[in-house]
Amino acid sequence: MKTVNIDISKKDILEVVAINTAYTGAKNPGDSSIFERVATISEDDEMLSRHWPVVFGSLSDKLRNFIVDSQYGADSFSISLELSGAFDEAMLPGVKNDLFSYVAAAMTSHWFLFSFPEKWEEWEKRGRELLDSAVAKLCVRRRPVRNRV
């Protein structure tokens, strides 16, 4: 068995959420005031932080078959995953990226639920796709190699 540790910082996630919301607000045709309504600012971090444990819970639930340890904190969370000994290590950067992107998309969707409901479902769906992608990558195994003597 292989153990993999994944750490996700809330500060990093909130930066990505700010980019996601600002870009969505700026690129939305029509109402020019939508940017002000949708884009997050540092004062919104406290409200966004309320969704942090919800997203962590969803992530933990989806990965429950792999998790051997998890540490939840106000500023970060980390999980230790136990994977097959044949797990393809080449998939690990993709898994980490998918999980980070899932958390960012999920936090963005929670924000849009209140500020821009028209975009909520799109971001929620994207988050689910990223989480499913991470789980699929965790199940990738290397082909067995016969040792030649």
Tab-separated table of N, CA and C in Angstrom:
chain	number	residue	atom	x	y	z
A	1	MET	N	0.840	-1.188	0.000
A	1	MET	CA	0.000	0.000	0.000
A	1	MET	C	0.880	1.245	0.000
A	2	LYS	N	0.389	2.287	-0.628
A	2	LYS	CA	1.086	3.575	-0.660
A	2	LYS	C	0.246	4.593	0.089
A	3	THR	N	0.915	5.469	0.830
A	3	THR	CA	0.229	6.554	1.517
A	3	THR	C	0.613	7.872	0.859
A	4	VAL	N	-0.388	8.672	0.573
A	4	VAL	CA	-0.208	9.965	-0.074
A	4	VAL	C	-0.842	11.033	0.803
A	5	ASN	N	-0.113	12.114	1.036
A	5	ASN	CA	-0.636	13.226	1.825
A	5	ASN	C	-0.963	14.389	0.903
A	6	ILE	N	-2.117	14.987	1.123
A	6	ILE	CA	-2.549	16.130	0.329
A	6	ILE	C	-2.974	17.242	1.286
A	7	ASP	N	-2.366	18.410	1.106
A	7	ASP	CA	-2.674	19.578	1.934
A	7	ASP	C	-3.296	20.657	1.061
A	8	ILE	N	-4.351	21.284	1.577
A	8	ILE	CA	-5.005	22.364	0.852
A	8	ILE	C	-5.152	23.553	1.796
A	9	SER	N	-4.647	24.686	1.351
A	9	SER	CA	-4.665	25.912	2.140
A	9	SER	C	-5.897	26.749	1.800
A	10	LYS	N	-6.606	27.193	2.826
A	10	LYS	CA	-7.780	28.023	2.591
A	10	LYS	C	-7.394	29.347	1.932
A	11	LYS	N	-6.265	29.895	2.307
A	11	LYS	CA	-5.805	31.160	1.714
A	11	LYS	C	-5.658	31.006	0.201
A	12	ASP	N	-5.042	29.916	-0.238
A	12	ASP	CA	-4.870	29.666	-1.670
A	12	ASP	C	-6.218	29.492	-2.369
A	13	ILE	N	-7.134	28.804	-1.714
A	13	ILE	CA	-8.465	28.587	-2.282
A	13	ILE	C	-9.200	29.913	-2.422
A	14	LEU	N	-9.146	30.742	-1.391
A	14	LEU	CA	-9.851	32.022	-1.441
A	14	LEU	C	-9.301	32.928	-2.542
A	15	GLU	N	-8.004	32.826	-2.822
A	15	GLU	CA	-7.425	33.591	-3.930
A	15	GLU	C	-8.007	33.127	-5.269
A	16	VAL	N	-8.153	31.835	-5.441
A	16	VAL	CA	-8.714	31.302	-6.679
A	16	VAL	C	-10.202	31.661	-6.788
A	17	VAL	N	-10.919	31.603	-5.677
A	17	VAL	CA	-12.337	31.990	-5.685
A	17	VAL	C	-12.473	33.455	-6.097
A	18	ALA	N	-11.592	34.297	-5.595
A	18	ALA	CA	-11.629	35.718	-5.965
A	18	ALA	C	-11.418	35.891	-7.466
A	19	ILE	N	-10.493	35.140	-8.033
A	19	ILE	CA	-10.248	35.204	-9.476
A	19	ILE	C	-11.463	34.691	-10.248
A	20	ASN	N	-12.013	33.543	-9.813
A	20	ASN	CA	-13.184	32.966	-10.486
A	20	ASN	C	-14.360	33.932	-10.495
A	21	THR	N	-14.646	34.522	-9.349
A	21	THR	CA	-15.812	35.392	-9.245
A	21	THR	C	-15.595	36.708	-9.994
A	22	ALA	N	-14.387	37.254	-9.923
A	22	ALA	CA	-14.106	38.495	-10.633
A	22	ALA	C	-14.200	38.286	-12.144
A	23	TYR	N	-13.629	37.205	-12.609
A	23	TYR	CA	-13.652	36.919	-14.039
A	23	TYR	C	-15.088	36.704	-14.515
A	24	THR	N	-15.857	35.936	-13.758
A	24	THR	CA	-17.247	35.681	-14.132
A	24	THR	C	-18.043	36.979	-14.159
A	25	GLY	N	-17.836	37.833	-13.165
A	25	GLY	CA	-18.539	39.111	-13.125
A	25	GLY	C	-18.141	40.025	-14.262
A	26	ALA	N	-16.854	40.048	-14.594
A	26	ALA	CA	-16.363	40.927	-15.659
A	26	ALA	C	-16.790	40.464	-17.042
A	27	LYS	N	-16.867	39.160	-17.240
A	27	LYS	CA	-17.174	38.616	-18.565
A	27	LYS	C	-18.664	38.407	-18.809
A	28	ASN	N	-19.498	38.759	-17.855
A	28	ASN	CA	-20.934	38.566	-18.027
A	28	ASN	C	-21.524	39.727	-18.831
A	29	PRO	N	-22.118	39.429	-19.971
A	29	PRO	CA	-22.693	40.518	-20.762
A	29	PRO	C	-23.978	41.037	-20.118
A	30	GLY	N	-24.278	42.254	-20.407
A	30	GLY	CA	-25.528	42.813	-19.908
A	30	GLY	C	-25.313	43.757	-18.744
A	31	ASP	N	-25.823	43.383	-17.600
A	31	ASP	CA	-25.808	44.218	-16.398
A	31	ASP	C	-24.383	44.591	-15.992
A	32	SER	N	-24.070	45.885	-16.047
A	32	SER	CA	-22.714	46.326	-15.717
A	32	SER	C	-22.439	46.304	-14.217
A	33	SER	N	-23.479	46.234	-13.396
A	33	SER	CA	-23.279	46.223	-11.943
A	33	SER	C	-23.017	44.816	-11.407
A	34	ILE	N	-23.086	43.815	-12.273
A	34	ILE	CA	-22.935	42.439	-11.810
A	34	ILE	C	-21.544	42.179	-11.233
A	35	PHE	N	-20.530	42.825	-11.771
A	35	PHE	CA	-19.169	42.633	-11.247
A	35	PHE	C	-19.117	42.985	-9.766
A	36	GLU	N	-19.706	44.102	-9.395
A	36	GLU	CA	-19.702	44.532	-7.987
A	36	GLU	C	-20.455	43.558	-7.099
A	37	ARG	N	-21.491	42.956	-7.639
A	37	ARG	CA	-22.303	42.012	-6.867
A	37	ARG	C	-21.637	40.645	-6.725
A	38	VAL	N	-20.916	40.224	-7.748
A	38	VAL	CA	-20.411	38.855	-7.823
A	38	VAL	C	-18.984	38.705	-7.315
A	39	ALA	N	-18.100	39.611	-7.670
A	39	ALA	CA	-16.677	39.471	-7.328
A	39	ALA	C	-16.472	39.541	-5.820
A	40	THR	N	-15.695	38.603	-5.306
A	40	THR	CA	-15.409	38.601	-3.871
A	40	THR	C	-14.239	39.532	-3.575
A	41	ILE	N	-14.243	40.048	-2.364
A	41	ILE	CA	-13.146	40.866	-1.863
A	41	ILE	C	-12.739	40.294	-0.515
A	42	SER	N	-11.648	40.774	0.034
A	42	SER	CA	-11.126	40.190	1.277
A	42	SER	C	-12.142	40.261	2.417
A	43	GLU	N	-13.024	41.257	2.407
A	43	GLU	CA	-14.044	41.351	3.452
A	43	GLU	C	-15.064	40.212	3.366
A	44	ASP	N	-15.124	39.544	2.237
A	44	ASP	CA	-16.047	38.421	2.061
A	44	ASP	C	-15.470	37.102	2.577
A	45	ASP	N	-14.197	37.098	2.935
A	45	ASP	CA	-13.550	35.857	3.359
A	45	ASP	C	-14.249	35.203	4.548
A	46	GLU	N	-14.748	36.008	5.475
A	46	GLU	CA	-15.428	35.435	6.643
A	46	GLU	C	-16.688	34.689	6.226
A	47	MET	N	-17.456	35.284	5.317
A	47	MET	CA	-18.666	34.608	4.849
A	47	MET	C	-18.312	33.366	4.038
A	48	LEU	N	-17.305	33.479	3.185
A	48	LEU	CA	-16.871	32.314	2.405
A	48	LEU	C	-16.367	31.195	3.303
A	49	SER	N	-15.730	31.558	4.404
A	49	SER	CA	-15.169	30.567	5.327
A	49	SER	C	-16.246	29.679	5.942
A	50	ARG	N	-17.454	30.126	5.945
A	50	ARG	CA	-18.552	29.292	6.469
A	50	ARG	C	-18.768	28.050	5.619
A	51	HIS	N	-18.352	28.120	4.367
A	51	HIS	CA	-18.530	26.985	3.461
A	51	HIS	C	-17.340	26.021	3.505
A	52	TRP	N	-16.253	26.443	4.115
A	52	TRP	CA	-15.039	25.628	4.205
A	52	TRP	C	-15.318	24.250	4.805
A	53	PRO	N	-15.985	24.146	5.964
A	53	PRO	CA	-16.229	22.806	6.514
A	53	PRO	C	-17.194	21.972	5.674
A	54	VAL	N	-18.115	22.616	4.993
A	54	VAL	CA	-19.067	21.892	4.145
A	54	VAL	C	-18.326	21.242	2.975
A	55	VAL	N	-17.453	22.000	2.354
A	55	VAL	CA	-16.681	21.480	1.220
A	55	VAL	C	-15.744	20.374	1.685
A	56	PHE	N	-15.106	20.577	2.831
A	56	PHE	CA	-14.224	19.538	3.373
A	56	PHE	C	-15.007	18.259	3.656
A	57	GLY	N	-16.212	18.407	4.184
A	57	GLY	CA	-17.058	17.237	4.449
A	57	GLY	C	-17.420	16.494	3.183
A	58	SER	N	-17.749	17.230	2.130
A	58	SER	CA	-18.085	16.594	0.844
A	58	SER	C	-16.883	15.860	0.262
A	59	LEU	N	-15.725	16.498	0.358
A	59	LEU	CA	-14.494	15.882	-0.137
A	59	LEU	C	-14.193	14.605	0.644
A	60	SER	N	-14.305	14.675	1.942
A	60	SER	CA	-14.035	13.511	2.797
A	60	SER	C	-15.015	12.381	2.522
A	61	ASP	N	-16.277	12.730	2.299
A	61	ASP	CA	-17.280	11.713	2.023
A	61	ASP	C	-16.974	10.977	0.726
A	62	LYS	N	-16.598	11.727	-0.303
A	62	LYS	CA	-16.313	11.113	-1.607
A	62	LYS	C	-15.051	10.239	-1.563
A	63	LEU	N	-14.081	10.640	-0.732
A	63	LEU	CA	-12.814	9.906	-0.659
A	63	LEU	C	-12.741	8.947	0.529
A	64	ARG	N	-13.851	8.690	1.176
A	64	ARG	CA	-13.847	7.914	2.429
A	64	ARG	C	-13.197	6.539	2.300
A	65	ASN	N	-13.255	5.935	1.115
A	65	ASN	CA	-12.641	4.617	0.937
A	65	ASN	C	-11.122	4.668	0.892
A	66	PHE	N	-10.567	5.866	0.709
A	66	PHE	CA	-9.120	6.027	0.598
A	66	PHE	C	-8.506	6.687	1.836
A	67	ILE	N	-9.289	7.427	2.591
A	67	ILE	CA	-8.758	8.241	3.688
A	67	ILE	C	-8.399	7.374	4.889
A	68	VAL	N	-7.162	7.548	5.356
A	68	VAL	CA	-6.730	6.884	6.588
A	68	VAL	C	-6.554	7.906	7.712
A	69	ASP	N	-6.404	9.180	7.347
A	69	ASP	CA	-6.292	10.236	8.341
A	69	ASP	C	-6.673	11.557	7.679
A	70	SER	N	-7.281	12.425	8.464
A	70	SER	CA	-7.594	13.764	7.956
A	70	SER	C	-7.468	14.752	9.101
A	71	GLN	N	-6.994	15.915	8.762
A	71	GLN	CA	-6.826	16.997	9.727
A	71	GLN	C	-7.539	18.217	9.173
A	72	TYR	N	-8.571	18.638	9.872
A	72	TYR	CA	-9.311	19.818	9.457
A	72	TYR	C	-8.935	20.980	10.362
A	73	GLY	N	-8.636	22.114	9.754
A	73	GLY	CA	-8.319	23.309	10.518
A	73	GLY	C	-8.991	24.515	9.903
A	74	ALA	N	-8.972	25.619	10.621
A	74	ALA	CA	-9.593	26.841	10.130
A	74	ALA	C	-8.864	27.390	8.909
A	75	ASP	N	-7.569	27.097	8.780
A	75	ASP	CA	-6.777	27.660	7.687
A	75	ASP	C	-6.353	26.657	6.625
A	76	SER	N	-6.521	25.385	6.900
A	76	SER	CA	-6.128	24.374	5.924
A	76	SER	C	-6.743	23.037	6.310
A	77	PHE	N	-6.676	22.113	5.393
A	77	PHE	CA	-6.962	20.734	5.747
A	77	PHE	C	-6.039	19.818	4.977
A	78	SER	N	-5.802	18.694	5.596
A	78	SER	CA	-4.929	17.720	4.962
A	78	SER	C	-5.559	16.345	5.110
A	79	ILE	N	-5.304	15.535	4.123
A	79	ILE	CA	-5.805	14.170	4.145
A	79	ILE	C	-4.663	13.235	3.776
A	80	SER	N	-4.682	12.079	4.389
A	80	SER	CA	-3.748	11.009	4.048
A	80	SER	C	-4.566	9.913	3.393
A	81	LEU	N	-4.162	9.551	2.204
A	81	LEU	CA	-4.873	8.540	1.436
A	81	LEU	C	-4.029	7.282	1.349
A	82	GLU	N	-4.670	6.156	1.549
A	82	GLU	CA	-3.985	4.876	1.377
A	82	GLU	C	-4.423	4.305	0.035
A	83	LEU	N	-3.439	4.118	-0.831
A	83	LEU	CA	-3.708	3.669	-2.193
A	83	LEU	C	-3.044	2.325	-2.436
A	84	SER	N	-3.459	1.686	-3.481
A	84	SER	CA	-2.881	0.412	-3.868
A	84	SER	C	-1.379	0.557	-4.098
A	85	GLY	N	-0.658	-0.497	-3.814
A	85	GLY	CA	0.780	-0.503	-4.088
A	85	GLY	C	1.074	-0.364	-5.571
A	86	ALA	N	0.090	-0.654	-6.404
A	86	ALA	CA	0.253	-0.537	-7.851
A	86	ALA	C	-0.239	0.811	-8.382
A	87	PHE	N	-0.594	1.717	-7.478
A	87	PHE	CA	-1.051	3.042	-7.909
A	87	PHE	C	0.014	3.690	-8.782
A	88	ASP	N	-0.413	4.260	-9.890
A	88	ASP	CA	0.507	4.904	-10.819
A	88	ASP	C	0.850	6.303	-10.296
A	89	GLU	N	2.076	6.460	-9.810
A	89	GLU	CA	2.523	7.732	-9.215
A	89	GLU	C	2.441	8.895	-10.203
A	90	ALA	N	2.440	8.598	-11.490
A	90	ALA	CA	2.336	9.658	-12.493
A	90	ALA	C	0.985	10.366	-12.409
A	91	MET	N	0.008	9.746	-11.783
A	91	MET	CA	-1.318	10.342	-11.651
A	91	MET	C	-1.405	11.316	-10.478
A	92	LEU	N	-0.447	11.283	-9.571
A	92	LEU	CA	-0.525	12.079	-8.352
A	92	LEU	C	-0.640	13.588	-8.585
A	93	PRO	N	0.149	14.212	-9.471
A	93	PRO	CA	-0.036	15.655	-9.701
A	93	PRO	C	-1.448	15.986	-10.201
A	94	GLY	N	-2.000	15.126	-11.035
A	94	GLY	CA	-3.359	15.336	-11.530
A	94	GLY	C	-4.396	15.212	-10.432
A	95	VAL	N	-4.184	14.250	-9.537
A	95	VAL	CA	-5.093	14.073	-8.400
A	95	VAL	C	-5.065	15.315	-7.521
A	96	LYS	N	-3.865	15.783	-7.187
A	96	LYS	CA	-3.743	16.967	-6.329
A	96	LYS	C	-4.377	18.183	-6.989
A	97	ASN	N	-4.146	18.358	-8.279
A	97	ASN	CA	-4.731	19.479	-9.005
A	97	ASN	C	-6.254	19.379	-9.034
A	98	ASP	N	-6.782	18.195	-9.299
A	98	ASP	CA	-8.236	18.009	-9.336
A	98	ASP	C	-8.866	18.298	-7.984
A	99	LEU	N	-8.231	17.837	-6.903
A	99	LEU	CA	-8.800	18.069	-5.577
A	99	LEU	C	-8.757	19.550	-5.208
A	100	PHE	N	-7.649	20.213	-5.501
A	100	PHE	CA	-7.551	21.649	-5.239
A	100	PHE	C	-8.614	22.402	-6.051
A	101	SER	N	-8.717	22.058	-7.328
A	101	SER	CA	-9.675	22.722	-8.206
A	101	SER	C	-11.109	22.424	-7.787
A	102	TYR	N	-11.352	21.207	-7.284
A	102	TYR	CA	-12.686	20.882	-6.768
A	102	TYR	C	-13.056	21.808	-5.618
A	103	VAL	N	-12.147	21.959	-4.664
A	103	VAL	CA	-12.440	22.803	-3.504
A	103	VAL	C	-12.714	24.234	-3.954
A	104	ALA	N	-11.906	24.743	-4.878
A	104	ALA	CA	-12.110	26.102	-5.379
A	104	ALA	C	-13.456	26.227	-6.105
A	105	ALA	N	-13.790	25.259	-6.931
A	105	ALA	CA	-15.065	25.302	-7.661
A	105	ALA	C	-16.245	25.170	-6.696
A	106	ALA	N	-16.119	24.312	-5.706
A	106	ALA	CA	-17.200	24.148	-4.731
A	106	ALA	C	-17.409	25.421	-3.914
A	107	MET	N	-16.315	26.039	-3.497
A	107	MET	CA	-16.428	27.298	-2.751
A	107	MET	C	-17.029	28.383	-3.649
A	108	THR	N	-16.631	28.410	-4.908
A	108	THR	CA	-17.189	29.383	-5.848
A	108	THR	C	-18.679	29.146	-6.038
A	109	SER	N	-19.073	27.882	-6.162
A	109	SER	CA	-20.500	27.590	-6.355
A	109	SER	C	-21.305	28.003	-5.137
A	110	HIS	N	-20.769	27.802	-3.944
A	110	HIS	CA	-21.473	28.237	-2.731
A	110	HIS	C	-21.654	29.755	-2.739
A	111	TRP	N	-20.637	30.488	-3.191
A	111	TRP	CA	-20.734	31.942	-3.272
A	111	TRP	C	-21.790	32.350	-4.300
A	112	PHE	N	-21.797	31.674	-5.449
A	112	PHE	CA	-22.747	32.008	-6.494
A	112	PHE	C	-24.182	31.646	-6.119
A	113	LEU	N	-24.360	30.710	-5.221
A	113	LEU	CA	-25.704	30.356	-4.774
A	113	LEU	C	-26.433	31.593	-4.261
A	114	PHE	N	-25.689	32.503	-3.634
A	114	PHE	CA	-26.291	33.725	-3.092
A	114	PHE	C	-26.136	34.924	-4.021
A	115	SER	N	-24.993	35.036	-4.681
A	115	SER	CA	-24.695	36.256	-5.417
A	115	SER	C	-25.040	36.199	-6.909
A	116	PHE	N	-25.069	35.014	-7.479
A	116	PHE	CA	-25.295	34.884	-8.922
A	116	PHE	C	-25.898	33.504	-9.193
A	117	PRO	N	-27.157	33.285	-8.777
A	117	PRO	CA	-27.767	31.949	-8.864
A	117	PRO	C	-27.757	31.328	-10.259
A	118	GLU	N	-27.703	32.173	-11.294
A	118	GLU	CA	-27.685	31.654	-12.658
A	118	GLU	C	-26.427	30.834	-12.936
A	119	LYS	N	-25.363	31.098	-12.219
A	119	LYS	CA	-24.090	30.403	-12.435
A	119	LYS	C	-23.831	29.308	-11.404
A	120	TRP	N	-24.664	29.218	-10.384
A	120	TRP	CA	-24.429	28.251	-9.304
A	120	TRP	C	-24.335	26.822	-9.828
A	121	GLU	N	-25.310	26.410	-10.594
A	121	GLU	CA	-25.350	25.019	-11.043
A	121	GLU	C	-24.152	24.660	-11.914
A	122	GLU	N	-23.734	25.589	-12.761
A	122	GLU	CA	-22.583	25.366	-13.632
A	122	GLU	C	-21.319	25.083	-12.810
A	123	TRP	N	-21.092	25.877	-11.763
A	123	TRP	CA	-19.895	25.701	-10.930
A	123	TRP	C	-20.013	24.475	-10.035
A	124	GLU	N	-21.212	24.180	-9.585
A	124	GLU	CA	-21.422	22.995	-8.753
A	124	GLU	C	-21.155	21.736	-9.577
A	125	LYS	N	-21.634	21.740	-10.820
A	125	LYS	CA	-21.409	20.607	-11.725
A	125	LYS	C	-19.921	20.444	-12.016
A	126	ARG	N	-19.230	21.549	-12.269
A	126	ARG	CA	-17.785	21.497	-12.535
A	126	ARG	C	-17.041	20.903	-11.351
A	127	GLY	N	-17.437	21.300	-10.145
A	127	GLY	CA	-16.813	20.751	-8.947
A	127	GLY	C	-16.991	19.239	-8.851
A	128	ARG	N	-18.201	18.767	-9.101
A	128	ARG	CA	-18.457	17.319	-9.063
A	128	ARG	C	-17.621	16.582	-10.087
A	129	GLU	N	-17.496	17.155	-11.290
A	129	GLU	CA	-16.683	16.524	-12.338
A	129	GLU	C	-15.222	16.419	-11.905
A	130	LEU	N	-14.706	17.463	-11.278
A	130	LEU	CA	-13.315	17.442	-10.810
A	130	LEU	C	-13.109	16.394	-9.721
A	131	LEU	N	-14.058	16.288	-8.810
A	131	LEU	CA	-13.938	15.299	-7.742
A	131	LEU	C	-14.029	13.880	-8.302
A	132	ASP	N	-14.931	13.666	-9.257
A	132	ASP	CA	-15.023	12.354	-9.896
A	132	ASP	C	-13.736	12.026	-10.655
A	133	SER	N	-13.144	13.023	-11.286
A	133	SER	CA	-11.882	12.829	-12.000
A	133	SER	C	-10.770	12.424	-11.040
A	134	ALA	N	-10.717	13.071	-9.887
A	134	ALA	CA	-9.694	12.723	-8.897
A	134	ALA	C	-9.864	11.288	-8.426
A	135	VAL	N	-11.092	10.874	-8.154
A	135	VAL	CA	-11.343	9.505	-7.690
A	135	VAL	C	-10.948	8.507	-8.781
A	136	ALA	N	-11.277	8.807	-10.016
A	136	ALA	CA	-10.899	7.907	-11.122
A	136	ALA	C	-9.386	7.775	-11.216
A	137	LYS	N	-8.675	8.878	-11.047
A	137	LYS	CA	-7.209	8.831	-11.108
A	137	LYS	C	-6.626	8.045	-9.941
A	138	LEU	N	-7.280	8.099	-8.790
A	138	LEU	CA	-6.792	7.337	-7.634
A	138	LEU	C	-6.894	5.831	-7.871
A	139	CYS	N	-7.731	5.438	-8.797
A	139	CYS	CA	-7.924	4.010	-9.080
A	139	CYS	C	-7.053	3.493	-10.218
A	140	VAL	N	-6.252	4.361	-10.812
A	140	VAL	CA	-5.378	3.935	-11.916
A	140	VAL	C	-4.222	3.110	-11.356
A	141	ARG	N	-3.990	1.971	-11.959
A	141	ARG	CA	-2.921	1.082	-11.521
A	141	ARG	C	-1.899	0.918	-12.640
A	142	ARG	N	-0.651	0.749	-12.243
A	142	ARG	CA	0.394	0.417	-13.217
A	142	ARG	C	0.225	-1.032	-13.622
A	143	ARG	N	0.619	-1.311	-14.844
A	143	ARG	CA	0.592	-2.695	-15.275
A	143	ARG	C	1.670	-3.466	-14.524
A	144	PRO	N	1.396	-4.686	-14.194
A	144	PRO	CA	2.435	-5.491	-13.542
A	144	PRO	C	3.637	-5.696	-14.479
A	145	VAL	N	4.789	-5.681	-13.925
A	145	VAL	CA	6.021	-5.883	-14.696
A	145	VAL	C	6.718	-7.127	-14.150
A	146	ARG	N	7.026	-8.009	-15.044
A	146	ARG	CA	7.697	-9.236	-14.649
A	146	ARG	C	9.189	-8.955	-14.540
A	147	ASN	N	9.764	-9.319	-13.433
A	147	ASN	CA	11.210	-9.169	-13.241
A	147	ASN	C	11.916	-10.249	-14.048
A	148	ARG	N	12.820	-9.807	-14.869
A	148	ARG	CA	13.575	-10.782	-15.684
A	148	ARG	C	14.936	-10.996	-15.010
A	149	VAL	N	15.249	-12.219	-14.871
A	149	VAL	CA	16.495	-12.575	-14.220
A	149	VAL	C	17.517	-13.040	-15.218
